[in-house]
GROMACS .gro file of C-alpha atoms in nm:
model
  454
    1MET     CA    1  -3.443  -1.215  -4.067
    2ASN     CA    2  -3.105  -1.048  -4.118
    3LEU     CA    3  -2.850  -0.907  -3.873
    4LYS     CA    4  -3.008  -0.561  -3.882
    5ALA     CA    5  -3.341  -0.712  -3.790
    6SER     CA    6  -3.174  -0.889  -3.495
    7PHE     CA    7  -3.059  -0.554  -3.358
    8PHE     CA    8  -3.407  -0.410  -3.414
    9TYR     CA    9  -3.570  -0.701  -3.232
   10ALA     CA   10  -3.319  -0.679  -2.947
   11LYS     CA   11  -3.409  -0.311  -2.912
   12SER     CA   12  -3.779  -0.400  -2.886
   13LEU     CA   13  -3.695  -0.659  -2.618
   14ILE     CA   14  -3.494  -0.408  -2.414
   15SER     CA   15  -3.728  -0.113  -2.460
   16PRO     CA   16  -4.077  -0.220  -2.571
   17LYS     CA   17  -4.314   0.052  -2.690
   18THR     CA   18  -4.618  -0.099  -2.517
   19GLU     CA   19  -4.701   0.009  -2.164
   20LYS     CA   20  -4.800  -0.342  -2.065
   21LYS     CA   21  -4.661  -0.448  -1.728
   22SER     CA   22  -4.377  -0.694  -1.771
   23SER     CA   23  -4.207  -0.892  -1.495
   24ALA     CA   24  -3.932  -0.983  -1.741
   25ARG     CA   25  -3.855  -0.615  -1.800
   26LYS     CA   26  -3.838  -0.558  -1.424
   27SER     CA   27  -3.598  -0.852  -1.397
   28PHE     CA   28  -3.387  -0.705  -1.679
   29LEU     CA   29  -3.366  -0.364  -1.509
   30GLY     CA   30  -3.288  -0.540  -1.180
   31ALA     CA   31  -3.000  -0.723  -1.349
   32ILE     CA   32  -2.861  -0.390  -1.476
   33PHE     CA   33  -2.881  -0.247  -1.125
   34CYS     CA   34  -2.709  -0.554  -0.973
   35ILE     CA   35  -2.423  -0.536  -1.225
   36GLY     CA   36  -2.375  -0.166  -1.153
   37LEU     CA   37  -2.391  -0.222  -0.778
   38SER     CA   38  -2.132  -0.502  -0.792
   39LEU     CA   39  -1.891  -0.296  -1.001
   40ILE     CA   40  -1.880  -0.011  -0.746
   41PRO     CA   41  -1.689  -0.204  -0.474
   42LEU     CA   42  -1.465  -0.366  -0.738
   43ILE     CA   43  -1.359  -0.027  -0.876
   44VAL     CA   44  -1.315   0.118  -0.525
   45VAL     CA   45  -1.117  -0.179  -0.392
   46ILE     CA   46  -0.874  -0.184  -0.686
   47ASN     CA   47  -0.814   0.193  -0.686
   48VAL     CA   48  -0.791   0.229  -0.308
   49THR     CA   49  -0.565  -0.074  -0.257
   50ASP     CA   50  -0.338   0.047  -0.538
   51GLY     CA   51  -0.321   0.392  -0.376
   52MET     CA   52  -0.259   0.244  -0.032
   53ILE     CA   53   0.012   0.004  -0.153
   54ASP     CA   54   0.180   0.282  -0.352
   55GLY     CA   55   0.174   0.510  -0.046
   56MET     CA   56   0.315   0.241   0.184
   57THR     CA   57   0.580   0.146  -0.072
   58GLN     CA   58   0.684   0.509  -0.115
   59ARG     CA   59   0.729   0.545   0.262
   60LEU     CA   60   0.913   0.216   0.303
   61ILE     CA   61   1.159   0.314   0.031
   62GLY     CA   62   1.195   0.684   0.107
   63LEU     CA   63   1.197   0.680   0.487
   64SER     CA   64   1.327   0.337   0.580
   65SER     CA   65   1.573   0.181   0.337
   66GLY     CA   66   1.639   0.407   0.040
   67HIS     CA   67   1.671   0.252  -0.306
   68VAL     CA   68   1.976   0.052  -0.198
   69GLU     CA   69   2.068  -0.018   0.163
   70ALA     CA   70   2.408  -0.126   0.289
   71PHE     CA   71   2.447  -0.304   0.626
   72ILE     CA   72   2.804  -0.221   0.727
   73SER     CA   73   3.024  -0.411   0.969
   74PRO     CA   74   3.144  -0.215   1.275
   75TYR     CA   75   3.497  -0.331   1.184
   76PHE     CA   76   3.489  -0.107   0.877
   77GLU     CA   77   3.708   0.193   0.955
   78GLY     CA   78   3.467   0.430   0.779
   79VAL     CA   79   3.205   0.399   1.057
   80SER     CA   80   3.437   0.450   1.356
   81THR     CA   81   3.330   0.813   1.408
   82ALA     CA   82   3.050   1.040   1.291
   83SER     CA   83   3.279   1.238   1.062
   84HIS     CA   84   3.427   0.920   0.912
   85PHE     CA   85   3.077   0.782   0.848
   86GLU     CA   86   2.966   1.101   0.674
   87LYS     CA   87   3.283   1.093   0.464
   88THR     CA   88   3.207   0.732   0.367
   89ALA     CA   89   2.858   0.836   0.257
   90SER     CA   90   3.007   1.118   0.052
   91GLU     CA   91   3.241   0.876  -0.126
   92VAL     CA   92   2.959   0.628  -0.200
   93SER     CA   93   2.748   0.910  -0.345
   94LYS     CA   94   3.016   0.950  -0.616
   95ILE     CA   95   2.949   0.599  -0.749
   96LYS     CA   96   2.782   0.599  -1.090
   97GLY     CA   97   2.404   0.588  -1.061
   98VAL     CA   98   2.394   0.707  -0.699
   99LYS     CA   99   2.208   1.037  -0.663
  100ASN     CA  100   2.256   1.086  -0.290
  101CYS     CA  101   2.359   0.884   0.012
  102TYR     CA  102   2.273   0.914   0.381
  103PRO     CA  103   2.451   0.745   0.674
  104GLU     CA  104   2.252   0.613   0.967
  105VAL     CA  105   2.318   0.439   1.296
  106SER     CA  106   2.027   0.238   1.431
  107LEU     CA  107   1.991   0.079   1.774
  108SER     CA  108   1.713  -0.046   1.996
  109ALA     CA  109   1.651   0.122   2.329
  110LEU     CA  110   1.396   0.194   2.598
  111ALA     CA  111   1.236   0.539   2.609
  112THR     CA  112   1.079   0.675   2.925
  113ALA     CA  113   0.903   0.996   3.028
  114ASN     CA  114   0.627   1.093   3.273
  115GLU     CA  115   0.647   0.749   3.435
  116TYR     CA  116   0.565   0.584   3.100
  117LYS     CA  117   0.795   0.345   2.919
  118THR     CA  118   0.807   0.205   2.568
  119GLY     CA  119   1.048   0.043   2.328
  120ALA     CA  120   1.216   0.276   2.081
  121GLN     CA  121   1.420   0.253   1.765
  122ILE     CA  122   1.692   0.516   1.774
  123ARG     CA  123   1.786   0.646   1.429
  124ALA     CA  124   2.098   0.860   1.425
  125VAL     CA  125   2.103   1.063   1.104
  126THR     CA  126   2.270   1.371   0.959
  127LYS     CA  127   2.166   1.715   1.088
  128ASN     CA  128   2.002   1.833   0.767
  129ILE     CA  129   1.830   1.514   0.653
  130PHE     CA  130   1.480   1.656   0.710
  131THR     CA  131   1.550   1.938   0.466
  132GLU     CA  132   1.803   1.782   0.226
  133ASN     CA  133   1.633   1.447   0.176
  134GLN     CA  134   1.330   1.505  -0.047
  135ASP     CA  135   1.145   1.200   0.088
  136PHE     CA  136   1.193   1.311   0.449
  137GLU     CA  137   1.079   1.662   0.358
  138THR     CA  138   0.763   1.557   0.171
  139LEU     CA  139   0.654   1.233   0.342
  140PHE     CA  140   0.701   1.348   0.701
  141GLU     CA  141   0.446   1.587   0.850
  142PHE     CA  142   0.543   1.784   1.159
  143VAL     CA  143   0.260   1.753   1.410
  144GLN     CA  144   0.451   1.979   1.651
  145GLY     CA  145   0.774   2.176   1.623
  146SER     CA  146   1.007   2.174   1.324
  147ALA     CA  147   1.349   2.055   1.209
  148ASN     CA  148   1.514   2.394   1.270
  149ASP     CA  149   1.660   2.297   1.608
  150PHE     CA  150   1.741   1.937   1.520
  151GLY     CA  151   2.113   2.010   1.482
  152LYS     CA  152   2.148   2.141   1.836
  153GLU     CA  153   2.307   1.918   2.098
  154LYS     CA  154   2.083   1.649   2.248
  155ASN     CA  155   1.775   1.750   2.051
  156ALA     CA  156   1.554   1.476   1.910
  157ILE     CA  157   1.259   1.437   1.675
  158ILE     CA  158   1.018   1.159   1.768
  159GLY     CA  159   0.723   0.984   1.606
  160LYS     CA  160   0.365   1.078   1.681
  161GLN     CA  161   0.271   0.746   1.836
  162ILE     CA  162   0.567   0.732   2.074
  163SER     CA  163   0.485   1.089   2.184
  164GLU     CA  164   0.131   0.973   2.266
  165LEU     CA  165   0.258   0.664   2.450
  166LEU     CA  166   0.491   0.877   2.665
  167SER     CA  167   0.250   1.175   2.685
  168VAL     CA  168   0.515   1.426   2.579
  169ASN     CA  169   0.516   1.736   2.359
  170VAL     CA  170   0.773   1.965   2.200
  171GLY     CA  171   0.986   2.120   2.473
  172ASP     CA  172   0.963   1.814   2.699
  173SER     CA  173   1.246   1.570   2.747
  174ILE     CA  174   1.270   1.193   2.716
  175LYS     CA  175   1.522   0.955   2.866
  176ILE     CA  176   1.680   0.693   2.641
  177ILE     CA  177   1.799   0.381   2.822
  178THR     CA  178   2.061   0.175   2.639
  179THR     CA  179   2.314  -0.083   2.752
  180ARG     CA  180   2.692  -0.092   2.741
  181THR     CA  181   2.961  -0.332   2.853
  182VAL     CA  182   3.190  -0.229   3.139
  183ALA     CA  183   3.455  -0.471   3.268
  184GLY     CA  184   3.273  -0.760   3.104
  185LYS     CA  185   2.940  -0.667   3.258
  186THR     CA  186   2.634  -0.521   3.084
  187VAL     CA  187   2.517  -0.203   3.254
  188PRO     CA  188   2.242   0.046   3.160
  189LYS     CA  189   2.320   0.392   3.028
  190LEU     CA  190   2.074   0.680   3.063
  191THR     CA  191   2.076   0.970   2.817
  192THR     CA  192   1.832   1.263   2.816
  193PHE     CA  193   1.718   1.429   2.492
  194ASN     CA  194   1.501   1.736   2.438
  195ILE     CA  195   1.210   1.701   2.196
  196CYS     CA  196   1.225   1.961   1.920
  197GLY     CA  197   0.974   1.802   1.681
  198ILE     CA  198   0.702   1.538   1.653
  199VAL     CA  199   0.645   1.383   1.309
  200THR     CA  200   0.421   1.134   1.136
  201SER     CA  201   0.448   0.967   0.798
  202GLY     CA  202   0.080   0.869   0.802
  203TYR     CA  203   0.182   0.503   0.834
  204GLN     CA  204   0.220   0.427   1.204
  205GLU     CA  205   0.326   0.066   1.158
  206LEU     CA  206   0.643   0.207   1.005
  207ASP     CA  207   0.724   0.509   1.223
  208ALA     CA  208   0.555   0.418   1.553
  209LEU     CA  209   0.876   0.389   1.759
  210TRP     CA  210   1.119   0.611   1.571
  211VAL     CA  211   1.338   0.855   1.764
  212PHE     CA  212   1.572   1.067   1.548
  213VAL     CA  213   1.897   1.206   1.689
  214THR     CA  214   2.203   1.343   1.513
  215LEU     CA  215   2.503   1.127   1.434
  216GLU     CA  216   2.724   1.346   1.652
  217ASP     CA  217   2.496   1.301   1.954
  218ALA     CA  218   2.475   0.926   1.896
  219TYR     CA  219   2.851   0.874   1.879
  220LYS     CA  220   2.907   1.107   2.173
  221ASN     CA  221   2.630   1.005   2.412
  222LEU     CA  222   2.510   0.657   2.314
  223PRO     CA  223   2.699   0.326   2.322
  224VAL     CA  224   2.733   0.314   1.945
  225ILE     CA  225   3.078   0.164   1.907
  226SER     CA  226   3.382   0.101   2.120
  227SER     CA  227   3.714  -0.067   2.054
  228LYS     CA  228   4.000  -0.203   2.257
  229ILE     CA  229   4.329  -0.376   2.194
  230ILE     CA  230   4.354  -0.734   2.311
  231THR     CA  231   4.700  -0.884   2.361
  232LYS     CA  232   4.743  -1.258   2.322
  233THR     CA  233   5.047  -1.483   2.337
  234ASP     CA  234   5.061  -1.782   2.105
  235ASP     CA  235   5.219  -2.121   2.175
  236ASP     CA  236   5.557  -2.001   2.047
  237GLY     CA  237   5.565  -1.714   2.292
  238ASN     CA  238   5.494  -1.448   2.031
  239VAL     CA  239   5.280  -1.158   2.148
  240LYS     CA  240   5.003  -1.057   1.910
  241LYS     CA  241   4.763  -0.768   1.937
  242TYR     CA  242   4.403  -0.778   1.814
  243LYS     CA  243   4.152  -0.499   1.778
  244SER     CA  244   3.819  -0.593   1.935
  245ILE     CA  245   3.506  -0.399   1.839
  246GLU     CA  246   3.197  -0.387   2.057
  247SER     CA  247   2.873  -0.242   1.920
  248ASN     CA  248   2.503  -0.274   1.990
  249ALA     CA  249   2.414  -0.066   1.685
  250SER     CA  250   2.358  -0.126   1.315
  251PHE     CA  251   2.546   0.087   1.066
  252LEU     CA  252   2.337   0.156   0.758
  253LEU     CA  253   2.380   0.350   0.438
  254MET     CA  254   2.075   0.457   0.239
  255ALA     CA  255   2.167   0.521  -0.124
  256ASN     CA  256   1.917   0.666  -0.371
  257SER     CA  257   1.929   0.654  -0.749
  258THR     CA  258   1.719   0.850  -0.996
  259ASP     CA  259   1.454   0.577  -1.014
  260ALA     CA  260   1.378   0.310  -0.756
  261PHE     CA  261   1.223   0.089  -1.025
  262SER     CA  262   1.507   0.120  -1.275
  263PRO     CA  263   1.657  -0.209  -1.402
  264GLU     CA  264   1.999  -0.044  -1.357
  265LEU     CA  265   1.954  -0.053  -0.979
  266SER     CA  266   2.120  -0.395  -0.970
  267GLU     CA  267   2.438  -0.243  -1.116
  268VAL     CA  268   2.433   0.028  -0.848
  269GLN     CA  269   2.397  -0.246  -0.587
  270LYS     CA  270   2.698  -0.433  -0.725
  271ASP     CA  271   2.914  -0.119  -0.736
  272ILE     CA  272   2.833  -0.032  -0.374
  273GLN     CA  273   2.903  -0.394  -0.273
  274ASN     CA  274   3.241  -0.375  -0.448
  275TYR     CA  275   3.322  -0.054  -0.261
  276PHE     CA  276   3.272  -0.216   0.083
  277GLY     CA  277   3.384  -0.565  -0.009
  278GLU     CA  278   3.342  -0.812   0.275
  279TYR     CA  279   3.263  -0.535   0.523
  280ALA     CA  280   2.901  -0.490   0.414
  281ASN     CA  281   2.596  -0.664   0.276
  282VAL     CA  282   2.410  -0.455   0.019
  283TYR     CA  283   2.045  -0.507  -0.077
  284ARG     CA  284   1.790  -0.341  -0.303
  285TRP     CA  285   1.474  -0.203  -0.144
  286ASN     CA  286   1.255  -0.487  -0.277
  287GLN     CA  287   1.489  -0.738  -0.110
  288VAL     CA  288   1.485  -0.558   0.224
  289HIS     CA  289   1.104  -0.535   0.233
  290GLU     CA  290   1.026  -0.854   0.042
  291SER     CA  291   0.794  -1.001   0.308
  292LYS     CA  292   0.588  -0.682   0.332
  293PHE     CA  293   0.539  -0.657  -0.045
  294GLN     CA  294   0.433  -1.022  -0.061
  295ASN     CA  295   0.178  -0.948   0.210
  296PHE     CA  296   0.052  -0.642   0.018
  297SER     CA  297   0.017  -0.840  -0.305
  298SER     CA  298  -0.160  -1.139  -0.147
  299THR     CA  299  -0.403  -0.912   0.036
  300LYS     CA  300  -0.487  -0.723  -0.284
  301VAL     CA  301  -0.537  -1.046  -0.482
  302MET     CA  302  -0.769  -1.184  -0.215
  303LEU     CA  303  -0.980  -0.866  -0.203
  304VAL     CA  304  -1.006  -0.840  -0.582
  305PHE     CA  305  -1.098  -1.210  -0.606
  306ILE     CA  306  -1.384  -1.158  -0.360
  307MET     CA  307  -1.507  -0.855  -0.556
  308ILE     CA  308  -1.494  -1.052  -0.884
  309LEU     CA  309  -1.706  -1.324  -0.723
  310ILE     CA  310  -1.964  -1.058  -0.638
  311VAL     CA  311  -1.968  -0.944  -1.003
  312LEU     CA  312  -2.004  -1.308  -1.113
  313VAL     CA  313  -2.304  -1.360  -0.885
  314ALA     CA  314  -2.459  -1.038  -1.013
  315SER     CA  315  -2.402  -1.149  -1.374
  316ILE     CA  316  -2.611  -1.461  -1.317
  317ASN     CA  317  -2.910  -1.227  -1.287
  318ILE     CA  318  -2.862  -1.152  -1.658
  319SER     CA  319  -2.919  -1.519  -1.738
  320SER     CA  320  -3.234  -1.520  -1.524
  321ALA     CA  321  -3.360  -1.202  -1.690
  322ILE     CA  322  -3.311  -1.347  -2.042
  323ILE     CA  323  -3.491  -1.666  -1.942
  324MET     CA  324  -3.788  -1.461  -1.822
  325ILE     CA  325  -3.789  -1.255  -2.143
  326VAL     CA  326  -3.783  -1.575  -2.350
  327MET     CA  327  -4.077  -1.717  -2.154
  328GLU     CA  328  -4.270  -1.392  -2.193
  329ARG     CA  329  -4.194  -1.357  -2.565
  330GLN     CA  330  -4.241  -1.719  -2.673
  331LYS     CA  331  -4.530  -1.629  -2.901
  332GLU     CA  332  -4.331  -1.349  -3.069
  333ILE     CA  333  -4.034  -1.583  -3.123
  334ALA     CA  334  -4.264  -1.843  -3.277
  335ILE     CA  335  -4.417  -1.588  -3.516
  336LEU     CA  336  -4.074  -1.459  -3.618
  337LYS     CA  337  -3.943  -1.808  -3.685
  338SER     CA  338  -4.257  -1.895  -3.883
  339PHE     CA  339  -4.182  -1.595  -4.105
  340GLY     CA  340  -3.831  -1.720  -4.174
  341ALA     CA  341  -3.617  -1.603  -3.882
  342SER     CA  342  -3.330  -1.843  -3.819
  343SER     CA  343  -3.224  -1.978  -3.481
  344THR     CA  344  -2.890  -1.794  -3.512
  345THR     CA  345  -3.046  -1.450  -3.558
  346VAL     CA  346  -3.289  -1.501  -3.266
  347THR     CA  347  -3.000  -1.620  -3.048
  348PHE     CA  348  -2.798  -1.316  -3.155
  349ALA     CA  349  -3.083  -1.082  -3.056
  350PHE     CA  350  -3.088  -1.220  -2.701
  351LEU     CA  351  -2.708  -1.208  -2.677
  352ILE     CA  352  -2.735  -0.837  -2.760
  353CYS     CA  353  -2.978  -0.807  -2.467
  354GLY     CA  354  -2.724  -0.967  -2.233
  355ILE     CA  355  -2.442  -0.741  -2.349
  356SER     CA  356  -2.672  -0.436  -2.326
  357CYS     CA  357  -2.749  -0.532  -1.969
  358SER     CA  358  -2.377  -0.532  -1.882
  359VAL     CA  359  -2.326  -0.199  -2.062
  360GLY     CA  360  -2.609  -0.048  -1.857
  361GLY     CA  361  -2.448  -0.179  -1.538
  362ILE     CA  362  -2.110  -0.039  -1.645
  363LEU     CA  363  -2.261   0.304  -1.709
  364ILE     CA  364  -2.398   0.299  -1.354
  365GLY     CA  365  -2.121   0.128  -1.159
  366VAL     CA  366  -1.799   0.261  -1.313
  367PRO     CA  367  -1.870   0.636  -1.273
  368LEU     CA  368  -2.000   0.588  -0.918
  369GLY     CA  369  -1.701   0.368  -0.830
  370CYS     CA  370  -1.456   0.626  -0.965
  371VAL     CA  371  -1.628   0.912  -0.778
  372ILE     CA  372  -1.623   0.717  -0.450
  373SER     CA  373  -1.255   0.630  -0.507
  374VAL     CA  374  -1.158   0.995  -0.565
  375PHE     CA  375  -1.343   1.112  -0.254
  376PHE     CA  376  -1.253   0.804  -0.048
  377ASN     CA  377  -1.072   0.996   0.228
  378GLN     CA  378  -1.357   1.246   0.267
  379ILE     CA  379  -1.617   0.967   0.275
  380ILE     CA  380  -1.426   0.773   0.542
  381PHE     CA  381  -1.385   1.092   0.748
  382ALA     CA  382  -1.758   1.170   0.723
  383MET     CA  383  -1.855   0.814   0.817
  384GLU     CA  384  -1.619   0.815   1.116
  385PHE     CA  385  -1.760   1.151   1.227
  386LEU     CA  386  -2.119   1.023   1.213
  387LEU     CA  387  -2.038   0.691   1.380
  388ASN     CA  388  -1.843   0.861   1.660
  389PHE     CA  389  -2.122   1.117   1.706
  390VAL     CA  390  -2.371   0.834   1.762
  391SER     CA  391  -2.121   0.628   1.963
  392HIS     CA  392  -2.042   0.911   2.205
  393ILE     CA  393  -2.410   0.935   2.296
  394PHE     CA  394  -2.393   0.590   2.453
  395SER     CA  395  -2.022   0.552   2.536
  396ASP     CA  396  -1.679   0.713   2.499
  397THR     CA  397  -1.561   0.463   2.238
  398ASN     CA  398  -1.372   0.616   1.947
  399ILE     CA  399  -1.432   0.438   1.615
  400GLN     CA  400  -1.166   0.432   1.342
  401LEU     CA  401  -1.263   0.270   1.013
  402LEU     CA  402  -0.903   0.275   0.892
  403ASN     CA  403  -0.681   0.217   1.193
  404PRO     CA  404  -0.365   0.428   1.137
  405GLU     CA  405  -0.160   0.159   1.311
  406PHE     CA  406  -0.207  -0.065   1.006
  407TYR     CA  407  -0.325   0.160   0.721
  408LEU     CA  408  -0.237   0.495   0.573
  409GLN     CA  409  -0.425   0.781   0.736
  410ASN     CA  410  -0.475   0.944   0.394
  411VAL     CA  411  -0.481   0.740   0.076
  412LYS     CA  412  -0.375   0.913  -0.244
  413VAL     CA  413  -0.605   0.757  -0.504
  414THR     CA  414  -0.526   0.776  -0.876
  415ILE     CA  415  -0.776   0.632  -1.121
  416SER     CA  416  -0.606   0.395  -1.365
  417SER     CA  417  -0.780   0.422  -1.702
  418GLY     CA  418  -0.625   0.093  -1.815
  419THR     CA  419  -0.766  -0.091  -1.514
  420VAL     CA  420  -1.112   0.063  -1.563
  421ILE     CA  421  -1.117  -0.036  -1.932
  422LEU     CA  422  -1.008  -0.390  -1.842
  423ILE     CA  423  -1.291  -0.416  -1.586
  424CYS     CA  424  -1.544  -0.294  -1.845
  425PHE     CA  425  -1.433  -0.547  -2.106
  426GLY     CA  426  -1.420  -0.824  -1.846
  427THR     CA  427  -1.774  -0.748  -1.732
  428MET     CA  428  -1.903  -0.751  -2.091
  429ILE     CA  429  -1.732  -1.084  -2.164
  430LEU     CA  430  -1.869  -1.232  -1.841
  431SER     CA  431  -2.220  -1.111  -1.929
  432LEU     CA  432  -2.185  -1.260  -2.276
  433LEU     CA  433  -2.086  -1.598  -2.132
  434VAL     CA  434  -2.381  -1.618  -1.892
  435SER     CA  435  -2.616  -1.514  -2.174
  436ILE     CA  436  -2.511  -1.787  -2.418
  437ILE     CA  437  -2.715  -2.080  -2.280
  438PRO     CA  438  -3.055  -1.901  -2.245
  439SER     CA  439  -3.000  -1.727  -2.581
  440ILE     CA  440  -2.933  -2.057  -2.758
  441LYS     CA  441  -3.245  -2.206  -2.599
  442ALA     CA  442  -3.443  -1.907  -2.726
  443GLY     CA  443  -3.314  -1.970  -3.079
  444LYS     CA  444  -3.414  -2.337  -3.059
  445GLU     CA  445  -3.777  -2.262  -2.976
  446LYS     CA  446  -4.010  -2.463  -3.206
  447PRO     CA  447  -4.275  -2.231  -3.352
  448LEU     CA  448  -4.539  -2.499  -3.411
  449ASP     CA  449  -4.528  -2.629  -3.055
  450THR     CA  450  -4.536  -2.275  -2.916
  451LEU     CA  451  -4.831  -2.163  -3.134
  452ARG     CA  452  -5.020  -2.484  -3.053
  453LYS     CA  453  -4.981  -2.424  -2.677
  454ASN     CA  454  -5.085  -2.059  -2.709
   0.00000   0.00000   0.00000
C-alpha cells in the first residue's frame, strides 16, 4: 500500500460511498462542526480587540498626549502668558522631526449647572485646535453645536458625559469653580462659561470630564498662574528679592511627529528636552500611557488564551472521532494489512482524516468569524435593540452590551490576513497533534486477531 493508496483510503474513510448508517461518520462531522464553532469566537475576539485597542490608542495619542508630551514648570518664562505660551509652541514646532505643536493648560475644577455638580478637567487650548489639529477634527464628533464660536470670549466646548451629568445643552451656561490663594488663604473663584459645543470621542473613559476653553480665557479668568516678588534679608543684612510663582495648573505641550511609532521619536524627545532643559520633563506617548497599554495587552492575552482553550477542547473531538472510525473499520484495516499495507501507511491515512477534519472546521469557522467581525457594530446594535425591546416590556432598564464608559462606542475592525493564516495553521497543527495517538493505534492493529474476533 503506497502513499497514493493512503490518500485514497483516507478519502473513503471521510466520504464512504455506502449509505450505511455510521455513528463514526456522525462523530467526524460533529468534530468538524465543533472546530468551526470554536474558531468563530477566536477570530472575532482577536479582530475586535485589535480594533478596540487601536481605536483607544489612537484617541489617547491624538486627543490626550500627542506623540511627545512636555510637562513644563510654571517658572519657565515661556508659559507666563497665553501669547508667550503660543510663541513657545511655535518655536518647539521648528525642532527637527516635529510636525506641529499645541500648548495646553490643564487644571482640575468643579463644574455646576441646574443644581448638579461634577468634577471637571479644564483644558485650555488654542482657538483653532478643533480645525487645525487633524486628530481633534477627525476623532471628535460634535453631538451638538460646532467649533465656529469657540474663539469667542467665555465660550466652552464640553464632553458628552459631563453635559448629561449637568443636564445642559448648547446655549446653556456652566459655572466653573476653582481655587486661588488670597493673602495666604485659599478661596473659591467662580467663572461662568457659555456652551458652544458638545463633543464625544466615542471613548468616555477618556473624555468624560473634559471642558475645553481658550488659552486667553484661561489666563484671563481662571487662576492659572500668578507671581509676586518676595523680599528677604540675609544674616549679613543684604536684601534679596525672589520671584515666587503660584499655580494650580499643569502646563503641557503636545508635539506631533510624522509617525507616532517611528524609532526616531526618541530623538525628537531628546531635542525637546534640550530646548526646555531643567524646566520640563518630556515623555513619549507610550511612557505617558504605559499603565493603560499594559492593561490593554494583558486583557487581550487573557481573552485569546481562553479562546485557544476552547479550540483545544474542540480539537479533542477529532481524536474521539478517529477512535470511533478505527473501531468501526477494524475489519477493513485487518484486510488491508493482510494484503501488505504497512502500519505507517494506515497511520498516515488516519492522520489525513484528522487534518481534513480541521480543514473542514476552518472552512466553516474562519469565514463566519470574519463576517461577524466586519459587522460587529451592527450585530451589537441589533442585539441591544432586541434586548431593550424585551426589557422595556417588563421594566425601564436600558441594556448596553458595550458600556461606552469603558469601551469604544464604535469599533473599527480590520481583518488581519496574517493573523487569520496563523490561526488556520495553528488549528491544523493542533488537529494533527491530537490525531497522532489514535492514528498510531490504528496502524498497530493486528490483522489476525481482528479477523479471528470478527
